[in-house]
Coordinates of C-alpha atoms in Angstrom, one line a residue:
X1 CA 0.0 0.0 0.0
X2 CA 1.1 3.4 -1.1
X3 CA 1.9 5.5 2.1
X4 CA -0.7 8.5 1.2
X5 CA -3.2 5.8 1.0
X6 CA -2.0 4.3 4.4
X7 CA -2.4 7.5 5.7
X8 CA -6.0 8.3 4.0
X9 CA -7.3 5.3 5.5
X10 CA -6.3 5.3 9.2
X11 CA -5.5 9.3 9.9
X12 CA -9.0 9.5 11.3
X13 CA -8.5 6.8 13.8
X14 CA -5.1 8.7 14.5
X15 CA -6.4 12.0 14.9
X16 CA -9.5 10.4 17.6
X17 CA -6.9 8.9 19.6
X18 CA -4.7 12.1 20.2
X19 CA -7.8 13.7 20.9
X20 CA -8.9 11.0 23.4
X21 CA -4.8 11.2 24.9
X22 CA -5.2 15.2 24.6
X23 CA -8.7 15.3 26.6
X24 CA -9.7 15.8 30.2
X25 CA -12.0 13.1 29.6
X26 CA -11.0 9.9 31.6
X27 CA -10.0 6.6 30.2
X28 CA -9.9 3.1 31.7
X29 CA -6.4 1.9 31.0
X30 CA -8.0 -1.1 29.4
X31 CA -9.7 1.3 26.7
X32 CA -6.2 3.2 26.3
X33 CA -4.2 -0.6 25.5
X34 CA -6.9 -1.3 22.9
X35 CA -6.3 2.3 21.4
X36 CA -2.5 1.3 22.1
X37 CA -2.3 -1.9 20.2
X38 CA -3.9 -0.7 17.6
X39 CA -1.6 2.5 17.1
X40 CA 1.6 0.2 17.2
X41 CA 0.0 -2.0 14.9
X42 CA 0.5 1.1 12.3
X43 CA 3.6 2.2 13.8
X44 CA 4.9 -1.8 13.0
X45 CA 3.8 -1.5 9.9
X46 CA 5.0 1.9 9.3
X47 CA 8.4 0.9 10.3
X48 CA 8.6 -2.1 7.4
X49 CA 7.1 0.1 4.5
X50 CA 8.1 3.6 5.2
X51 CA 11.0 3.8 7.8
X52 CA 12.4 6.9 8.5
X53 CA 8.9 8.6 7.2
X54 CA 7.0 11.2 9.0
X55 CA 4.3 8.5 9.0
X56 CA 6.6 6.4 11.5
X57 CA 7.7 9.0 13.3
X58 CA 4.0 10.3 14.1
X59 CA 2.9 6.8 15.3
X60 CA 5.9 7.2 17.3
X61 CA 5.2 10.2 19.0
X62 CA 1.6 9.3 19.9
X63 CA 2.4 5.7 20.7
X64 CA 4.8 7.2 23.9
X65 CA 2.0 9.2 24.7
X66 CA -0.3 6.7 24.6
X67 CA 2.3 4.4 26.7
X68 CA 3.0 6.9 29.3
X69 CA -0.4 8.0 30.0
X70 CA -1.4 4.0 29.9
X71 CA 0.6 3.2 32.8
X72 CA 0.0 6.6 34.7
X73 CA -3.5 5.9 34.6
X74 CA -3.1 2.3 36.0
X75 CA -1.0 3.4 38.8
X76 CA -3.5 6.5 40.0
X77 CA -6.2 3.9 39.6
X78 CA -7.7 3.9 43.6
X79 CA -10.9 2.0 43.3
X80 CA -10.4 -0.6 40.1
X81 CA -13.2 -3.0 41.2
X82 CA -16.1 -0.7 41.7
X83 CA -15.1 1.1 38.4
X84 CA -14.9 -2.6 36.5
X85 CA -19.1 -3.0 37.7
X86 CA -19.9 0.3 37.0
X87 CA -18.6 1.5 34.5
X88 CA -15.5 -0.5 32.4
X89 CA -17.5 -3.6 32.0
X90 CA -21.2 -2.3 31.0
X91 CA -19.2 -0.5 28.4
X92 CA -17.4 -3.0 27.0
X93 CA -20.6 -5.7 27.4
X94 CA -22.2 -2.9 25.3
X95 CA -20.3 -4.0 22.1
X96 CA -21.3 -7.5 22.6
X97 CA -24.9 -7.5 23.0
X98 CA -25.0 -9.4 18.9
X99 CA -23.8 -12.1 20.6
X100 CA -25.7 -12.3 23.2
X101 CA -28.4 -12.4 21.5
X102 CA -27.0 -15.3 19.1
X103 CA -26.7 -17.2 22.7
X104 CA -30.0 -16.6 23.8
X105 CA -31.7 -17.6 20.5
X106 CA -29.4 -21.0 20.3
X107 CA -30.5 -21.5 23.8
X108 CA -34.0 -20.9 23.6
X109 CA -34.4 -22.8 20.6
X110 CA -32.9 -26.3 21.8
X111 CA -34.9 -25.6 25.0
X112 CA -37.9 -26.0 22.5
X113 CA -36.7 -28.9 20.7
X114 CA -36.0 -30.4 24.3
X115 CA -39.7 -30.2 24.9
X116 CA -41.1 -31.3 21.9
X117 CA -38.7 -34.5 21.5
X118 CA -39.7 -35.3 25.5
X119 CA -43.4 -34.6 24.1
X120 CA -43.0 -37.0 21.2
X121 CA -40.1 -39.9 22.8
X122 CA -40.8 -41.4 26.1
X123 CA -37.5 -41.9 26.6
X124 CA -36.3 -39.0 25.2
X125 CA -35.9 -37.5 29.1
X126 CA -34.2 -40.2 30.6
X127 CA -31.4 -40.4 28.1
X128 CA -31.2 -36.7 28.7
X129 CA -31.4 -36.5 32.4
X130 CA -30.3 -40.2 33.0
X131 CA -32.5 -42.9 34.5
X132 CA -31.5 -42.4 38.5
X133 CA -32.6 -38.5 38.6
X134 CA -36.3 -39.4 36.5
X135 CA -37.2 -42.3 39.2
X136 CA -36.1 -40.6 42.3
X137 CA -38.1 -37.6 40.9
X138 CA -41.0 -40.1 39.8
X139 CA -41.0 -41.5 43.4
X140 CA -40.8 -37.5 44.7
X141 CA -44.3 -37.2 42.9
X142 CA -46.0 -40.8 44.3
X143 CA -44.8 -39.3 47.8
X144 CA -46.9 -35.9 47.1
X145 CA -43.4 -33.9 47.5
X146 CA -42.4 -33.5 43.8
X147 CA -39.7 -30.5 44.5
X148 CA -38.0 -33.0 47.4
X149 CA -34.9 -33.2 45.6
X150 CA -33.9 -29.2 46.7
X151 CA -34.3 -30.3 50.4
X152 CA -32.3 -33.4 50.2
X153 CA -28.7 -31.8 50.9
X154 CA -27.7 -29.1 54.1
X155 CA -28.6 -25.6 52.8
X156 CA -24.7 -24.3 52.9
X157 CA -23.0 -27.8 51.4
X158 CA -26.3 -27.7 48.6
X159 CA -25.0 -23.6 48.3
X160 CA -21.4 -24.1 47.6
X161 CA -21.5 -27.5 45.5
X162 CA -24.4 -25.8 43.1
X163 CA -22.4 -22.3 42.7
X164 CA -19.3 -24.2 42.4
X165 CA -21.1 -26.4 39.6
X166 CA -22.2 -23.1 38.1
X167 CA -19.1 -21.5 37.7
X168 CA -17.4 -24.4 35.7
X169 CA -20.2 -25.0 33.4
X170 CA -19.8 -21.1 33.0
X171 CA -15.9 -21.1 32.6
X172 CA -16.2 -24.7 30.3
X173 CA -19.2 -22.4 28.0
X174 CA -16.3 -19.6 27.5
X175 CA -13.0 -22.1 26.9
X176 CA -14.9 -24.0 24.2
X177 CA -15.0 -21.0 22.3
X178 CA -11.4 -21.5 21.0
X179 CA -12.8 -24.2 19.0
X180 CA -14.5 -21.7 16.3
X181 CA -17.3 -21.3 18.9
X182 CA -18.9 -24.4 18.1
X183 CA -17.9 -25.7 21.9
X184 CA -19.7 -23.5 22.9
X185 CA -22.5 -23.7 21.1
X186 CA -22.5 -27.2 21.7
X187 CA -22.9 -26.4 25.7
X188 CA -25.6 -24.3 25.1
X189 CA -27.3 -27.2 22.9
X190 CA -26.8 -29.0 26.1
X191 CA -28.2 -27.4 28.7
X192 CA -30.9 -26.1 26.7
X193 CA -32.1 -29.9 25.6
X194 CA -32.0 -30.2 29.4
X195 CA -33.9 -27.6 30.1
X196 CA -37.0 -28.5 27.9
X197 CA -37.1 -31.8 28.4
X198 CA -37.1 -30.9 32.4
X199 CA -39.6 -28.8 32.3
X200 CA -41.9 -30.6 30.1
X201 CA -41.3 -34.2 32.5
X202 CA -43.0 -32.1 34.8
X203 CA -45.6 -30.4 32.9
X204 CA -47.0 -34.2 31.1
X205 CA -47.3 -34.9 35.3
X206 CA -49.5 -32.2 35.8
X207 CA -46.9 -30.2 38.1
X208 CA -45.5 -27.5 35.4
X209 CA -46.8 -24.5 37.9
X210 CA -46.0 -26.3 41.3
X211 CA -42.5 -26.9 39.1
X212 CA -42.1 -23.4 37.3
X213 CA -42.6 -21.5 40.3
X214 CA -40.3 -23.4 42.3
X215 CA -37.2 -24.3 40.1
X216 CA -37.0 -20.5 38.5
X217 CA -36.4 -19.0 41.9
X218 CA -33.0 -19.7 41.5
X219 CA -33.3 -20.7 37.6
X220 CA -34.2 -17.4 36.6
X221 CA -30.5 -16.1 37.5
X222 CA -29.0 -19.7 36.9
X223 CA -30.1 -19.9 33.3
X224 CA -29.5 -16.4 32.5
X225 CA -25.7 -16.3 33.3
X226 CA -25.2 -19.7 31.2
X227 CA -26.3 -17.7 28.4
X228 CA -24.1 -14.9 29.4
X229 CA -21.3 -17.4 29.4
X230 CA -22.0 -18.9 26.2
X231 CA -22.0 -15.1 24.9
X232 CA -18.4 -15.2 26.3
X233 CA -17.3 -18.3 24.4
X234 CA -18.9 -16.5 21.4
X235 CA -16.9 -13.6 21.9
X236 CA -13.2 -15.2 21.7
X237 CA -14.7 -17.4 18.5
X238 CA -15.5 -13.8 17.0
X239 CA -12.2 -12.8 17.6
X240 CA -10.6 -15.8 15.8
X241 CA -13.0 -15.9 12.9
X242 CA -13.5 -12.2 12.1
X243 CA -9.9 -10.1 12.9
X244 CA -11.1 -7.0 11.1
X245 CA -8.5 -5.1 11.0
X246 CA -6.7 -6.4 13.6
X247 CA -4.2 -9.5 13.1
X248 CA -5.8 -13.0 14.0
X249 CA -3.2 -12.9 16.8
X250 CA -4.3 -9.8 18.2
X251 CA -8.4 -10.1 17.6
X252 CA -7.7 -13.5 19.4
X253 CA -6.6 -12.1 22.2
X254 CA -8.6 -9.2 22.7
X255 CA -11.3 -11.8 21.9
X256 CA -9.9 -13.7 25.2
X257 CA -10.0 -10.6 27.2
X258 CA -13.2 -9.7 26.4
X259 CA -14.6 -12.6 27.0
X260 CA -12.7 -13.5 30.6
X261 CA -14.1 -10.2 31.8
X262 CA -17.6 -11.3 30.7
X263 CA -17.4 -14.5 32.3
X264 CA -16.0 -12.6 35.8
X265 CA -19.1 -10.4 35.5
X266 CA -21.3 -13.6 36.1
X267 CA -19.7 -14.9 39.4
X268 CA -21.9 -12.7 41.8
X269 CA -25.0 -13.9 40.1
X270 CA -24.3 -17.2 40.0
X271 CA -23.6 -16.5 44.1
X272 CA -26.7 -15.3 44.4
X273 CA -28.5 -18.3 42.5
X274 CA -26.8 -20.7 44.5
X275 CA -27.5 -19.1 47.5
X276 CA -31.3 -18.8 46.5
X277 CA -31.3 -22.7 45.4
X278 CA -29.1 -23.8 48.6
X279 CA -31.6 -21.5 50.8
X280 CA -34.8 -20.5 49.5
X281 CA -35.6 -22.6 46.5
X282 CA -36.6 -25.7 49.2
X283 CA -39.2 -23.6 51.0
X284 CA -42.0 -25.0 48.6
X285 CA -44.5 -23.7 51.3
X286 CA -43.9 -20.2 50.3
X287 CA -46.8 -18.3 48.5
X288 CA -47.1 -17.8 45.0
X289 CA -47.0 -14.0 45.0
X290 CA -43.6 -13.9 47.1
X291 CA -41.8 -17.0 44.5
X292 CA -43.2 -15.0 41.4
X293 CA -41.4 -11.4 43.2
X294 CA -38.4 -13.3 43.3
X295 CA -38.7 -14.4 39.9
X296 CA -39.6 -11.3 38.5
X297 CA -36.8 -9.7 41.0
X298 CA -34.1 -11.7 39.5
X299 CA -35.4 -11.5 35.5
X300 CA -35.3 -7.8 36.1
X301 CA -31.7 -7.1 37.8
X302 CA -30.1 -9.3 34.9
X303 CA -32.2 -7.7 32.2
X304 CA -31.1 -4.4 33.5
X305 CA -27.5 -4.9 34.7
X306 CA -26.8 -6.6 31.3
X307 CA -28.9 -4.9 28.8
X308 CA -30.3 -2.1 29.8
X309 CA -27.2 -0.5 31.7
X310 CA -24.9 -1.0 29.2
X311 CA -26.7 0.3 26.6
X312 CA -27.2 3.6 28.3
X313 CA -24.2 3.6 29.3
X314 CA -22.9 3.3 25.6
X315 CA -25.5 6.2 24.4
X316 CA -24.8 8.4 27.2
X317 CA -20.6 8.1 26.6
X318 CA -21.1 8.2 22.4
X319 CA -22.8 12.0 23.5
X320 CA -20.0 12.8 25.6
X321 CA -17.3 11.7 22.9
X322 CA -19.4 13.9 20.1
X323 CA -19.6 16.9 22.5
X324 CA -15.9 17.0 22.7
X325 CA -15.1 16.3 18.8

């Protein structure tokens, strides 16, 4: 590539990230290392095509700013943890909603072909959930206690094993990715077959409400961070199959990052799911309007916190970034 046309084609990029280093507005120092890698990416290949041009010695200059001001801001960071849930996370999940949505939709639709094979197999639901879970549960229903199986273990050893459980079907969902994503899509096909199938078992007894309004106390969160996780697992297969303009290497990694951070975001909801399966899910007594709170409680936080949030979050910054340009 000719070096005016080099220029033509990235100078805007060049000329928003001075502005972004020049700025009072504040950076995370993980927004200011993707600006960074992508700046000596240019100055890289400015060096092998045009050494010794202005065009290298630009990228130069703003690549030390960029570096100095990266690690300035890292080490005048006081309160990194509260600023990755409020603020450097949201923004970055922002960019990602696509695939969440491509996770919900896989999930959702093998949830439905879990119900309709357990509708139209008999044995579709034991091969699925295995034969020793459907006759202890089929015994659970003869008894008249069909939801027995949450008060079986002590509420704290039922709370850790379950979040424990959680967290590496979560971090298994996100390191399947590397294989072009289909891992992970094969985790979702998984747990979604399970799903339907579950639910339906119980429905063909008669028991879907006693079921749905007992098993989505802590479902509701439970499910909903899977999907979040297979988003993650999506993420690093997005950035292995589609670099734009970065190389494979670097996409890959960023895709990595990315994704890790996604996955970290789900480890105080699956926390609180365990918690609500290890401690509340077993009270079966409780009313209908205080289960169906909790429900709508939990569908609401991760709607917000992952959708909603983010999204404004996004809108409210793009203003900001405009008002300064």
């Amino acid at each position: 590539m000719r070096e005016a046309a080099f220029v033509k084609q990235n100078k805007d990029k060049w000329v928003a990230f001075e502005e972004a280093l020049d700025s009072k507005r504040q950076l995370t120092p993980d927004q200011l290392s993707d600006l960074y890698i992508e700046i000596t990416d240019h100055l890289s290949y400015a060096k092998t095509f045009y050494p010794n041009s202005n065009t290298q010695l630009y990228l130069n200059a703003i690549a030390s700013q960029a570096h100095q001001k990266i690690y300035k801001t890292k080490r005048e960071s006081n309160n990194r943890i509260a600023r990755f849930w409020k603020t450097e996370f949201p923004l970055m999940f922002a960019a990602h909603h696509r695939e969440l949505l491509i996770s919900f939709l896989v999930f959702g639709f093998f949830c439905l072909v879990g119900a309709f094979s357990a509708a139209n197999d008999g044995d579709f639901v034991r091969s699925i959930l295995g034969d020793g879970y459907v006759n202890m549960t089929l015994d659970n229903i003869e008894k008249g206690n069909p939801m027995a199986v949450y008060k079986e273990m002590g509420e704290f050893n039922m709370f850790l094993g379950i979040t424990i459980n959680n967290i590496k079907v979560a971090l298994f969902a996100f390191a399947l990715g590397i294989f072009l994503g289909i891992g992970t899509l094969w985790v979702l096909l998984r747990n979604g077959l399970m799903l339907g199938s579950f639910q339906y078992f119980f429905y063909d007894k008669g028991l879907f409400w006693e079921s749905a309004r007992t098993i989505w106390i802590h479902g509701t969160i439970e499910i909903s961070v899977i999907i979040i996780a297979g988003c993650a697992g999506l993420v690093m297969a997005n950035g292995i199959l589609f670099p734009g303009t970065y190389s494979r290497l670097v996409a890959f990694k960023r895709g990595v990052k990315s994704g890790l951070k996604i996955v970290i975001s789900t480890i105080p909801f699956f926390i609180v799911a365990g918690f609500l399966e290890g401690f509340v899910t077993r009270h079966t007594e409780m009313p209908d309007w205080l289960a169906i709170v909790i429900i709508l409680g939990s569908l609401s936080l991760i709607i917000f916190y992952y959708v909603i949030y983010p999204y404004q979050l996004n809108k409210k910054h793009s203003d900001a970034e405009k008002t300064i340009h």
